[in-house]
mmCIF file with all atom_site columns, C-alpha atoms in Angstrom:
data_model
loop_
_atom_site.group_PDB
_atom_site.id
_atom_site.type_symbol
_atom_site.label_atom_id
_atom_site.label_alt_id
_atom_site.label_comp_id
_atom_site.label_asym_id
_atom_site.label_entity_id
_atom_site.label_seq_id
_atom_site.pdbx_PDB_ins_code
_atom_site.Cartn_x
_atom_site.Cartn_y
_atom_site.Cartn_z
_atom_site.occupancy
_atom_site.B_iso_or_equiv
_atom_site.pdbx_formal_charge
_atom_site.auth_seq_id
_atom_site.auth_comp_id
_atom_site.auth_asym_id
_atom_site.auth_atom_id
_atom_site.pdbx_PDB_model_num
ATOM 1   C CA . UNK A 1 1   ? 0.000  0.000  0.000   1.00 48.00 ? 13  UNK A CA 1
ATOM 2   C CA . UNK A 1 2   ? 2.823  2.384  0.898   1.00 46.00 ? 14  UNK A CA 1
ATOM 3   C CA . UNK A 1 3   ? 4.468  1.661  -2.442  1.00 48.00 ? 15  UNK A CA 1
ATOM 4   C CA . UNK A 1 4   ? 1.272  2.612  -4.255  1.00 42.00 ? 16  UNK A CA 1
ATOM 5   C CA . UNK A 1 5   ? 1.006  5.886  -2.313  1.00 40.00 ? 17  UNK A CA 1
ATOM 6   C CA . UNK A 1 6   ? 4.635  6.755  -3.087  1.00 38.00 ? 18  UNK A CA 1
ATOM 7   C CA . UNK A 1 7   ? 4.072  5.996  -6.779  1.00 38.00 ? 19  UNK A CA 1
ATOM 8   C CA . UNK A 1 8   ? 0.981  8.225  -6.879  1.00 36.00 ? 20  UNK A CA 1
ATOM 9   C CA . UNK A 1 9   ? 2.827  11.064 -5.165  1.00 38.00 ? 21  UNK A CA 1
ATOM 10  C CA . UNK A 1 10  ? 5.734  10.783 -7.618  1.00 39.00 ? 22  UNK A CA 1
ATOM 11  C CA . UNK A 1 11  ? 3.326  10.682 -10.552 1.00 40.00 ? 23  UNK A CA 1
ATOM 12  C CA . UNK A 1 12  ? 1.578  13.830 -9.312  1.00 41.00 ? 24  UNK A CA 1
ATOM 13  C CA . UNK A 1 13  ? 4.912  15.569 -8.828  1.00 40.00 ? 25  UNK A CA 1
ATOM 14  C CA . UNK A 1 14  ? 5.956  14.661 -12.368 1.00 37.00 ? 26  UNK A CA 1
ATOM 15  C CA . UNK A 1 15  ? 2.695  15.953 -13.789 1.00 33.00 ? 27  UNK A CA 1
ATOM 16  C CA . UNK A 1 16  ? 3.183  19.193 -11.875 1.00 35.00 ? 28  UNK A CA 1
ATOM 17  C CA . UNK A 1 17  ? 6.663  19.654 -13.329 1.00 35.00 ? 29  UNK A CA 1
ATOM 18  C CA . UNK A 1 18  ? 5.674  18.947 -16.916 1.00 38.00 ? 30  UNK A CA 1
ATOM 19  C CA . UNK A 1 19  ? 2.417  20.902 -16.799 1.00 37.00 ? 31  UNK A CA 1
ATOM 20  C CA . UNK A 1 20  ? 4.175  24.083 -15.667 1.00 54.00 ? 32  UNK A CA 1
ATOM 21  C CA . UNK A 1 21  ? 3.605  26.793 -18.240 1.00 76.00 ? 33  UNK A CA 1
ATOM 22  C CA . UNK A 1 22  ? 6.642  27.449 -20.420 1.00 89.00 ? 34  UNK A CA 1
ATOM 23  C CA . UNK A 1 23  ? 6.168  30.213 -22.946 1.00 97.00 ? 35  UNK A CA 1
ATOM 24  C CA . UNK A 1 24  ? 8.354  30.059 -26.033 1.00 98.00 ? 36  UNK A CA 1
ATOM 25  C CA . UNK A 1 25  ? 9.273  32.593 -28.688 1.00 98.00 ? 37  UNK A CA 1
ATOM 26  C CA . UNK A 1 26  ? 7.790  32.264 -32.150 1.00 98.00 ? 38  UNK A CA 1
ATOM 27  C CA . UNK A 1 27  ? 9.257  34.252 -35.041 1.00 97.00 ? 39  UNK A CA 1
ATOM 28  C CA . UNK A 1 28  ? 5.810  35.644 -35.878 1.00 97.00 ? 40  UNK A CA 1
ATOM 29  C CA . UNK A 1 29  ? 5.973  37.607 -32.604 1.00 98.00 ? 41  UNK A CA 1
ATOM 30  C CA . UNK A 1 30  ? 8.284  40.135 -34.272 1.00 98.00 ? 42  UNK A CA 1
ATOM 31  C CA . UNK A 1 31  ? 5.157  41.448 -35.976 1.00 96.00 ? 43  UNK A CA 1
ATOM 32  C CA . UNK A 1 32  ? 3.566  42.309 -32.610 1.00 96.00 ? 44  UNK A CA 1
ATOM 33  C CA . UNK A 1 33  ? 6.388  42.965 -30.150 1.00 98.00 ? 45  UNK A CA 1
ATOM 34  C CA . UNK A 1 34  ? 8.509  46.107 -30.404 1.00 97.00 ? 46  UNK A CA 1
ATOM 35  C CA . UNK A 1 35  ? 11.255 47.795 -28.441 1.00 97.00 ? 47  UNK A CA 1
ATOM 36  C CA . UNK A 1 36  ? 8.572  50.049 -26.935 1.00 97.00 ? 48  UNK A CA 1
ATOM 37  C CA . UNK A 1 37  ? 6.552  47.233 -25.370 1.00 97.00 ? 49  UNK A CA 1
ATOM 38  C CA . UNK A 1 38  ? 8.695  44.091 -25.074 1.00 98.00 ? 50  UNK A CA 1
ATOM 39  C CA . UNK A 1 39  ? 9.292  44.689 -21.348 1.00 98.00 ? 51  UNK A CA 1
ATOM 40  C CA . UNK A 1 40  ? 5.558  44.307 -20.758 1.00 97.00 ? 52  UNK A CA 1
ATOM 41  C CA . UNK A 1 41  ? 5.539  40.640 -21.799 1.00 98.00 ? 53  UNK A CA 1
ATOM 42  C CA . UNK A 1 42  ? 6.044  37.909 -19.194 1.00 97.00 ? 54  UNK A CA 1
ATOM 43  C CA . UNK A 1 43  ? 7.910  35.706 -21.635 1.00 98.00 ? 55  UNK A CA 1
ATOM 44  C CA . UNK A 1 44  ? 11.124 37.726 -21.258 1.00 98.00 ? 56  UNK A CA 1
ATOM 45  C CA . UNK A 1 45  ? 11.105 37.368 -17.459 1.00 98.00 ? 57  UNK A CA 1
ATOM 46  C CA . UNK A 1 46  ? 11.209 33.581 -17.472 1.00 98.00 ? 58  UNK A CA 1
ATOM 47  C CA . UNK A 1 47  ? 14.306 32.075 -15.919 1.00 98.00 ? 59  UNK A CA 1
ATOM 48  C CA . UNK A 1 48  ? 17.007 31.191 -18.427 1.00 98.00 ? 60  UNK A CA 1
ATOM 49  C CA . UNK A 1 49  ? 17.653 27.477 -17.949 1.00 96.00 ? 61  UNK A CA 1
ATOM 50  C CA . UNK A 1 50  ? 21.030 26.908 -19.579 1.00 95.00 ? 62  UNK A CA 1
ATOM 51  C CA . UNK A 1 51  ? 20.429 23.209 -20.240 1.00 96.00 ? 63  UNK A CA 1
ATOM 52  C CA . UNK A 1 52  ? 17.223 23.894 -22.205 1.00 96.00 ? 64  UNK A CA 1
ATOM 53  C CA . UNK A 1 53  ? 17.452 27.481 -23.458 1.00 97.00 ? 65  UNK A CA 1
ATOM 54  C CA . UNK A 1 54  ? 14.977 29.192 -25.742 1.00 98.00 ? 66  UNK A CA 1
ATOM 55  C CA . UNK A 1 55  ? 17.586 30.528 -28.172 1.00 98.00 ? 67  UNK A CA 1
ATOM 56  C CA . UNK A 1 56  ? 15.149 32.530 -30.351 1.00 98.00 ? 68  UNK A CA 1
ATOM 57  C CA . UNK A 1 57  ? 13.806 34.243 -27.206 1.00 98.00 ? 69  UNK A CA 1
ATOM 58  C CA . UNK A 1 58  ? 17.245 35.357 -26.066 1.00 98.00 ? 70  UNK A CA 1
ATOM 59  C CA . UNK A 1 59  ? 17.990 36.533 -29.606 1.00 98.00 ? 71  UNK A CA 1
ATOM 60  C CA . UNK A 1 60  ? 14.812 38.613 -29.516 1.00 98.00 ? 72  UNK A CA 1
ATOM 61  C CA . UNK A 1 61  ? 15.668 40.146 -26.143 1.00 98.00 ? 73  UNK A CA 1
ATOM 62  C CA . UNK A 1 62  ? 19.024 41.296 -27.508 1.00 98.00 ? 74  UNK A CA 1
ATOM 63  C CA . UNK A 1 63  ? 17.365 42.724 -30.605 1.00 98.00 ? 75  UNK A CA 1
ATOM 64  C CA . UNK A 1 64  ? 14.853 44.818 -28.667 1.00 98.00 ? 76  UNK A CA 1
ATOM 65  C CA . UNK A 1 65  ? 17.398 46.029 -26.104 1.00 98.00 ? 77  UNK A CA 1
ATOM 66  C CA . UNK A 1 66  ? 19.627 47.201 -28.958 1.00 98.00 ? 78  UNK A CA 1
ATOM 67  C CA . UNK A 1 67  ? 16.826 49.342 -30.333 1.00 98.00 ? 79  UNK A CA 1
ATOM 68  C CA . UNK A 1 68  ? 16.183 50.704 -26.842 1.00 98.00 ? 80  UNK A CA 1
ATOM 69  C CA . UNK A 1 69  ? 19.726 52.025 -26.783 1.00 98.00 ? 81  UNK A CA 1
ATOM 70  C CA . UNK A 1 70  ? 19.245 53.673 -30.152 1.00 98.00 ? 82  UNK A CA 1
ATOM 71  C CA . UNK A 1 71  ? 15.914 55.198 -29.169 1.00 98.00 ? 83  UNK A CA 1
ATOM 72  C CA . UNK A 1 72  ? 17.472 56.804 -26.082 1.00 97.00 ? 84  UNK A CA 1
ATOM 73  C CA . UNK A 1 73  ? 19.668 58.799 -28.457 1.00 97.00 ? 85  UNK A CA 1
ATOM 74  C CA . UNK A 1 74  ? 16.938 59.573 -30.995 1.00 98.00 ? 86  UNK A CA 1
ATOM 75  C CA . UNK A 1 75  ? 18.487 57.325 -33.623 1.00 98.00 ? 87  UNK A CA 1
ATOM 76  C CA . UNK A 1 76  ? 16.557 55.446 -36.293 1.00 98.00 ? 88  UNK A CA 1
ATOM 77  C CA . UNK A 1 77  ? 15.185 52.107 -35.115 1.00 98.00 ? 89  UNK A CA 1
ATOM 78  C CA . UNK A 1 78  ? 16.696 49.070 -36.832 1.00 98.00 ? 90  UNK A CA 1
ATOM 79  C CA . UNK A 1 79  ? 14.428 46.675 -38.684 1.00 98.00 ? 91  UNK A CA 1
ATOM 80  C CA . UNK A 1 80  ? 14.502 43.002 -37.799 1.00 98.00 ? 92  UNK A CA 1
ATOM 81  C CA . UNK A 1 81  ? 16.011 40.830 -40.512 1.00 98.00 ? 93  UNK A CA 1
ATOM 82  C CA . UNK A 1 82  ? 15.780 37.061 -40.126 1.00 98.00 ? 94  UNK A CA 1
ATOM 83  C CA . UNK A 1 83  ? 18.697 36.498 -42.511 1.00 98.00 ? 95  UNK A CA 1
ATOM 84  C CA . UNK A 1 84  ? 20.942 38.534 -40.237 1.00 98.00 ? 96  UNK A CA 1
ATOM 85  C CA . UNK A 1 85  ? 19.709 36.466 -37.291 1.00 98.00 ? 97  UNK A CA 1
ATOM 86  C CA . UNK A 1 86  ? 20.654 33.318 -39.215 1.00 98.00 ? 98  UNK A CA 1
ATOM 87  C CA . UNK A 1 87  ? 24.164 34.691 -39.748 1.00 98.00 ? 99  UNK A CA 1
ATOM 88  C CA . UNK A 1 88  ? 24.492 35.830 -36.129 1.00 98.00 ? 100 UNK A CA 1
ATOM 89  C CA . UNK A 1 89  ? 23.248 32.571 -34.614 1.00 98.00 ? 101 UNK A CA 1
ATOM 90  C CA . UNK A 1 90  ? 25.462 30.408 -36.796 1.00 98.00 ? 102 UNK A CA 1
ATOM 91  C CA . UNK A 1 91  ? 28.577 32.454 -36.015 1.00 98.00 ? 103 UNK A CA 1
ATOM 92  C CA . UNK A 1 92  ? 27.913 32.139 -32.274 1.00 98.00 ? 104 UNK A CA 1
ATOM 93  C CA . UNK A 1 93  ? 27.405 28.404 -32.765 1.00 98.00 ? 105 UNK A CA 1
ATOM 94  C CA . UNK A 1 94  ? 30.636 28.081 -34.749 1.00 98.00 ? 106 UNK A CA 1
ATOM 95  C CA . UNK A 1 95  ? 32.598 29.895 -32.037 1.00 98.00 ? 107 UNK A CA 1
ATOM 96  C CA . UNK A 1 96  ? 31.345 27.400 -29.465 1.00 98.00 ? 108 UNK A CA 1
ATOM 97  C CA . UNK A 1 97  ? 31.644 24.257 -31.564 1.00 98.00 ? 109 UNK A CA 1
ATOM 98  C CA . UNK A 1 98  ? 35.091 25.115 -32.960 1.00 97.00 ? 110 UNK A CA 1
ATOM 99  C CA . UNK A 1 99  ? 36.418 26.768 -29.790 1.00 97.00 ? 111 UNK A CA 1
ATOM 100 C CA . UNK A 1 100 ? 37.412 30.274 -30.902 1.00 98.00 ? 112 UNK A CA 1
ATOM 101 C CA . UNK A 1 101 ? 36.360 33.861 -30.262 1.00 98.00 ? 113 UNK A CA 1
ATOM 102 C CA . UNK A 1 102 ? 36.945 36.108 -33.246 1.00 98.00 ? 114 UNK A CA 1
ATOM 103 C CA . UNK A 1 103 ? 35.323 37.944 -36.130 1.00 98.00 ? 115 UNK A CA 1
ATOM 104 C CA . UNK A 1 104 ? 37.300 35.665 -38.441 1.00 98.00 ? 116 UNK A CA 1
ATOM 105 C CA . UNK A 1 105 ? 36.554 31.960 -38.567 1.00 98.00 ? 117 UNK A CA 1
ATOM 106 C CA . UNK A 1 106 ? 39.914 30.388 -39.347 1.00 97.00 ? 118 UNK A CA 1
ATOM 107 C CA . UNK A 1 107 ? 38.507 26.890 -38.842 1.00 96.00 ? 119 UNK A CA 1
ATOM 108 C CA . UNK A 1 108 ? 36.040 26.923 -41.757 1.00 97.00 ? 120 UNK A CA 1
ATOM 109 C CA . UNK A 1 109 ? 37.149 28.849 -44.839 1.00 97.00 ? 121 UNK A CA 1
ATOM 110 C CA . UNK A 1 110 ? 33.678 29.396 -46.298 1.00 97.00 ? 122 UNK A CA 1
ATOM 111 C CA . UNK A 1 111 ? 32.713 31.092 -43.010 1.00 98.00 ? 123 UNK A CA 1
ATOM 112 C CA . UNK A 1 112 ? 35.869 33.149 -42.568 1.00 98.00 ? 124 UNK A CA 1
ATOM 113 C CA . UNK A 1 113 ? 34.435 36.671 -42.850 1.00 98.00 ? 125 UNK A CA 1
ATOM 114 C CA . UNK A 1 114 ? 31.148 38.333 -41.878 1.00 98.00 ? 126 UNK A CA 1
ATOM 115 C CA . UNK A 1 115 ? 30.388 38.767 -45.574 1.00 98.00 ? 127 UNK A CA 1
ATOM 116 C CA . UNK A 1 116 ? 30.848 35.063 -46.331 1.00 98.00 ? 128 UNK A CA 1
ATOM 117 C CA . UNK A 1 117 ? 28.653 34.194 -43.382 1.00 98.00 ? 129 UNK A CA 1
ATOM 118 C CA . UNK A 1 118 ? 26.059 36.615 -44.715 1.00 98.00 ? 130 UNK A CA 1
ATOM 119 C CA . UNK A 1 119 ? 26.068 34.791 -48.042 1.00 98.00 ? 131 UNK A CA 1
ATOM 120 C CA . UNK A 1 120 ? 25.461 31.459 -46.296 1.00 98.00 ? 132 UNK A CA 1
ATOM 121 C CA . UNK A 1 121 ? 22.513 33.052 -44.493 1.00 98.00 ? 133 UNK A CA 1
ATOM 122 C CA . UNK A 1 122 ? 20.896 34.030 -47.788 1.00 98.00 ? 134 UNK A CA 1
ATOM 123 C CA . UNK A 1 123 ? 22.120 37.621 -48.192 1.00 98.00 ? 135 UNK A CA 1
ATOM 124 C CA . UNK A 1 124 ? 23.366 38.464 -51.660 1.00 98.00 ? 136 UNK A CA 1
ATOM 125 C CA . UNK A 1 125 ? 24.615 41.958 -50.717 1.00 98.00 ? 137 UNK A CA 1
ATOM 126 C CA . UNK A 1 126 ? 26.115 41.729 -47.223 1.00 98.00 ? 138 UNK A CA 1
ATOM 127 C CA . UNK A 1 127 ? 27.394 45.062 -45.873 1.00 98.00 ? 139 UNK A CA 1
ATOM 128 C CA . UNK A 1 128 ? 27.814 43.778 -42.362 1.00 98.00 ? 140 UNK A CA 1
ATOM 129 C CA . UNK A 1 129 ? 29.192 45.219 -39.149 1.00 98.00 ? 141 UNK A CA 1
ATOM 130 C CA . UNK A 1 130 ? 29.526 42.607 -36.424 1.00 98.00 ? 142 UNK A CA 1
ATOM 131 C CA . UNK A 1 131 ? 29.666 42.610 -32.629 1.00 98.00 ? 143 UNK A CA 1
ATOM 132 C CA . UNK A 1 132 ? 30.583 39.544 -30.575 1.00 98.00 ? 144 UNK A CA 1
ATOM 133 C CA . UNK A 1 133 ? 30.683 38.922 -26.829 1.00 98.00 ? 145 UNK A CA 1
ATOM 134 C CA . UNK A 1 134 ? 30.457 36.196 -24.213 1.00 98.00 ? 146 UNK A CA 1
ATOM 135 C CA . UNK A 1 135 ? 29.216 36.207 -20.651 1.00 98.00 ? 147 UNK A CA 1
ATOM 136 C CA . UNK A 1 136 ? 28.428 33.723 -17.896 1.00 98.00 ? 148 UNK A CA 1
ATOM 137 C CA . UNK A 1 137 ? 24.896 32.734 -16.958 1.00 97.00 ? 149 UNK A CA 1
ATOM 138 C CA . UNK A 1 138 ? 24.235 33.318 -13.267 1.00 97.00 ? 150 UNK A CA 1
ATOM 139 C CA . UNK A 1 139 ? 21.620 31.623 -11.061 1.00 96.00 ? 151 UNK A CA 1
ATOM 140 C CA . UNK A 1 140 ? 18.306 33.404 -11.370 1.00 97.00 ? 152 UNK A CA 1
ATOM 141 C CA . UNK A 1 141 ? 19.131 35.064 -14.689 1.00 98.00 ? 153 UNK A CA 1
ATOM 142 C CA . UNK A 1 142 ? 16.114 35.733 -16.869 1.00 98.00 ? 154 UNK A CA 1
ATOM 143 C CA . UNK A 1 143 ? 16.199 36.182 -20.618 1.00 98.00 ? 155 UNK A CA 1
ATOM 144 C CA . UNK A 1 144 ? 15.998 39.924 -20.223 1.00 98.00 ? 156 UNK A CA 1
ATOM 145 C CA . UNK A 1 145 ? 18.669 40.167 -17.508 1.00 98.00 ? 157 UNK A CA 1
ATOM 146 C CA . UNK A 1 146 ? 21.061 37.959 -19.494 1.00 98.00 ? 158 UNK A CA 1
ATOM 147 C CA . UNK A 1 147 ? 20.553 40.129 -22.584 1.00 98.00 ? 159 UNK A CA 1
ATOM 148 C CA . UNK A 1 148 ? 21.069 43.316 -20.563 1.00 98.00 ? 160 UNK A CA 1
ATOM 149 C CA . UNK A 1 149 ? 24.423 42.051 -19.274 1.00 98.00 ? 161 UNK A CA 1
ATOM 150 C CA . UNK A 1 150 ? 25.646 41.321 -22.793 1.00 98.00 ? 162 UNK A CA 1
ATOM 151 C CA . UNK A 1 151 ? 24.468 44.734 -23.965 1.00 98.00 ? 163 UNK A CA 1
ATOM 152 C CA . UNK A 1 152 ? 26.358 46.356 -21.094 1.00 98.00 ? 164 UNK A CA 1
ATOM 153 C CA . UNK A 1 153 ? 29.558 44.669 -22.281 1.00 98.00 ? 165 UNK A CA 1
ATOM 154 C CA . UNK A 1 154 ? 29.068 46.036 -25.774 1.00 98.00 ? 166 UNK A CA 1
ATOM 155 C CA . UNK A 1 155 ? 28.093 49.525 -24.657 1.00 98.00 ? 167 UNK A CA 1
ATOM 156 C CA . UNK A 1 156 ? 31.235 49.735 -22.521 1.00 98.00 ? 168 UNK A CA 1
ATOM 157 C CA . UNK A 1 157 ? 33.414 49.069 -25.569 1.00 98.00 ? 169 UNK A CA 1
ATOM 158 C CA . UNK A 1 158 ? 33.898 52.009 -27.941 1.00 98.00 ? 170 UNK A CA 1
ATOM 159 C CA . UNK A 1 159 ? 34.027 49.972 -31.157 1.00 98.00 ? 171 UNK A CA 1
ATOM 160 C CA . UNK A 1 160 ? 31.009 47.836 -30.259 1.00 98.00 ? 172 UNK A CA 1
ATOM 161 C CA . UNK A 1 161 ? 29.076 50.864 -29.058 1.00 98.00 ? 173 UNK A CA 1
ATOM 162 C CA . UNK A 1 162 ? 29.824 52.631 -32.332 1.00 98.00 ? 174 UNK A CA 1
ATOM 163 C CA . UNK A 1 163 ? 28.296 49.744 -34.282 1.00 98.00 ? 175 UNK A CA 1
ATOM 164 C CA . UNK A 1 164 ? 25.180 49.760 -32.087 1.00 98.00 ? 176 UNK A CA 1
ATOM 165 C CA . UNK A 1 165 ? 24.694 53.503 -32.493 1.00 98.00 ? 177 UNK A CA 1
ATOM 166 C CA . UNK A 1 166 ? 25.817 53.839 -36.112 1.00 98.00 ? 178 UNK A CA 1
ATOM 167 C CA . UNK A 1 167 ? 23.674 55.996 -38.377 1.00 98.00 ? 179 UNK A CA 1
ATOM 168 C CA . UNK A 1 168 ? 24.714 53.768 -41.285 1.00 98.00 ? 180 UNK A CA 1
ATOM 169 C CA . UNK A 1 169 ? 22.948 50.719 -39.848 1.00 98.00 ? 181 UNK A CA 1
ATOM 170 C CA . UNK A 1 170 ? 19.531 49.817 -41.261 1.00 98.00 ? 182 UNK A CA 1
ATOM 171 C CA . UNK A 1 171 ? 18.775 46.262 -40.151 1.00 98.00 ? 183 UNK A CA 1
ATOM 172 C CA . UNK A 1 172 ? 19.777 43.935 -37.344 1.00 99.00 ? 184 UNK A CA 1
ATOM 173 C CA . UNK A 1 173 ? 19.771 40.290 -36.364 1.00 98.00 ? 185 UNK A CA 1
ATOM 174 C CA . UNK A 1 174 ? 21.090 38.854 -33.100 1.00 98.00 ? 186 UNK A CA 1
ATOM 175 C CA . UNK A 1 175 ? 22.093 35.274 -32.373 1.00 98.00 ? 187 UNK A CA 1
ATOM 176 C CA . UNK A 1 176 ? 23.398 33.350 -29.375 1.00 98.00 ? 188 UNK A CA 1
ATOM 177 C CA . UNK A 1 177 ? 24.684 29.888 -28.550 1.00 98.00 ? 189 UNK A CA 1
ATOM 178 C CA . UNK A 1 178 ? 25.400 28.452 -25.105 1.00 98.00 ? 190 UNK A CA 1
ATOM 179 C CA . UNK A 1 179 ? 28.639 26.703 -24.187 1.00 98.00 ? 191 UNK A CA 1
ATOM 180 C CA . UNK A 1 180 ? 28.876 24.097 -21.437 1.00 97.00 ? 192 UNK A CA 1
ATOM 181 C CA . UNK A 1 181 ? 25.482 25.177 -20.092 1.00 96.00 ? 193 UNK A CA 1
ATOM 182 C CA . UNK A 1 182 ? 26.963 28.291 -18.477 1.00 96.00 ? 194 UNK A CA 1
ATOM 183 C CA . UNK A 1 183 ? 28.413 30.698 -21.065 1.00 98.00 ? 195 UNK A CA 1
ATOM 184 C CA . UNK A 1 184 ? 26.472 32.713 -23.647 1.00 98.00 ? 196 UNK A CA 1
ATOM 185 C CA . UNK A 1 185 ? 28.272 33.483 -26.900 1.00 98.00 ? 197 UNK A CA 1
ATOM 186 C CA . UNK A 1 186 ? 26.455 36.330 -28.635 1.00 99.00 ? 198 UNK A CA 1
ATOM 187 C CA . UNK A 1 187 ? 26.694 37.949 -32.062 1.00 98.00 ? 199 UNK A CA 1
ATOM 188 C CA . UNK A 1 188 ? 25.044 41.023 -33.550 1.00 98.00 ? 200 UNK A CA 1
ATOM 189 C CA . UNK A 1 189 ? 24.875 41.509 -37.320 1.00 98.00 ? 201 UNK A CA 1
ATOM 190 C CA . UNK A 1 190 ? 24.143 45.006 -38.631 1.00 98.00 ? 202 UNK A CA 1
ATOM 191 C CA . UNK A 1 191 ? 23.392 45.609 -42.305 1.00 98.00 ? 203 UNK A CA 1
ATOM 192 C CA . UNK A 1 192 ? 24.745 49.017 -43.355 1.00 98.00 ? 204 UNK A CA 1
ATOM 193 C CA . UNK A 1 193 ? 23.937 51.380 -46.215 1.00 98.00 ? 205 UNK A CA 1
ATOM 194 C CA . UNK A 1 194 ? 21.386 49.281 -48.121 1.00 98.00 ? 206 UNK A CA 1
ATOM 195 C CA . UNK A 1 195 ? 18.790 46.723 -47.017 1.00 98.00 ? 207 UNK A CA 1
ATOM 196 C CA . UNK A 1 196 ? 19.532 43.041 -47.499 1.00 98.00 ? 208 UNK A CA 1
ATOM 197 C CA . UNK A 1 197 ? 18.586 41.286 -50.708 1.00 98.00 ? 209 UNK A CA 1
ATOM 198 C CA . UNK A 1 198 ? 17.449 37.706 -50.248 1.00 98.00 ? 210 UNK A CA 1
ATOM 199 C CA . UNK A 1 199 ? 19.244 34.818 -51.916 1.00 98.00 ? 211 UNK A CA 1
ATOM 200 C CA . UNK A 1 200 ? 19.324 31.075 -51.399 1.00 97.00 ? 212 UNK A CA 1
ATOM 201 C CA . UNK A 1 201 ? 20.481 30.158 -47.901 1.00 98.00 ? 213 UNK A CA 1
ATOM 202 C CA . UNK A 1 202 ? 22.324 27.082 -46.696 1.00 98.00 ? 214 UNK A CA 1
ATOM 203 C CA . UNK A 1 203 ? 22.245 28.060 -43.013 1.00 98.00 ? 215 UNK A CA 1
ATOM 204 C CA . UNK A 1 204 ? 19.091 27.991 -40.900 1.00 97.00 ? 216 UNK A CA 1
ATOM 205 C CA . UNK A 1 205 ? 17.479 29.829 -38.002 1.00 95.00 ? 217 UNK A CA 1
ATOM 206 C CA . UNK A 1 206 ? 17.514 28.118 -34.605 1.00 93.00 ? 218 UNK A CA 1
ATOM 207 C CA . UNK A 1 207 ? 14.491 25.884 -34.131 1.00 93.00 ? 219 UNK A CA 1
ATOM 208 C CA . UNK A 1 208 ? 11.479 27.100 -32.171 1.00 96.00 ? 220 UNK A CA 1
ATOM 209 C CA . UNK A 1 209 ? 11.103 25.209 -28.878 1.00 94.00 ? 221 UNK A CA 1
ATOM 210 C CA . UNK A 1 210 ? 8.044  23.226 -27.911 1.00 94.00 ? 222 UNK A CA 1
ATOM 211 C CA . UNK A 1 211 ? 5.814  25.111 -25.502 1.00 96.00 ? 223 UNK A CA 1
ATOM 212 C CA . UNK A 1 212 ? 3.073  27.730 -25.312 1.00 96.00 ? 224 UNK A CA 1
ATOM 213 C CA . UNK A 1 213 ? 3.387  30.127 -28.219 1.00 96.00 ? 225 UNK A CA 1
ATOM 214 C CA . UNK A 1 214 ? 1.436  33.068 -26.850 1.00 94.00 ? 226 UNK A CA 1
ATOM 215 C CA . UNK A 1 215 ? 2.207  36.482 -25.487 1.00 96.00 ? 227 UNK A CA 1
ATOM 216 C CA . UNK A 1 216 ? 0.908  37.377 -22.026 1.00 94.00 ? 228 UNK A CA 1
ATOM 217 C CA . UNK A 1 217 ? 0.940  40.778 -20.324 1.00 92.00 ? 229 UNK A CA 1
ATOM 218 C CA . UNK A 1 218 ? 0.388  41.025 -16.577 1.00 70.00 ? 230 UNK A CA 1
#
């Protein structure tokens, strides 16, 4: 009898864990969420679990925080470009997988420069400025707090800050990858001078996680 009771209690505990609401980012949300309102949505305040991260959500947080910084200085807001996100995400991934931290990928020749990486992401006319950074995930970090820490690193560096606040920039995509479940590698890709022209892509966006794809304001 005791064994049955223990089994039932464990089953209930498991159901409680798996039924907990987890809200996930969907790329269609870029049509609704903006830098002016993203802080109102609960999704960004979920804890960042490094073993099962929502990569597109952290990418989005970085994107909106970047435009916040530009708005503070009355600069033009950058448009979201999914091709730039593809390029940013895949560079962050390459830095983790191939163990380097640089704007040049010496490990894979076809990915060596930001322009080549733009081509692989489906951009026929890459005019790309690139920021990279890494930072540790701390206990209790949310998606928004983790993104804010990375932005602080960039804003405290003159060259990175200049890219973020450049008047030449028109479009932006951000991409992250997590190393050893405790370090975020982050990349920003800015398209300068002329908007991107789409071409065939061999690289892909990070997959959307399973979960509740809805935006909640409380």
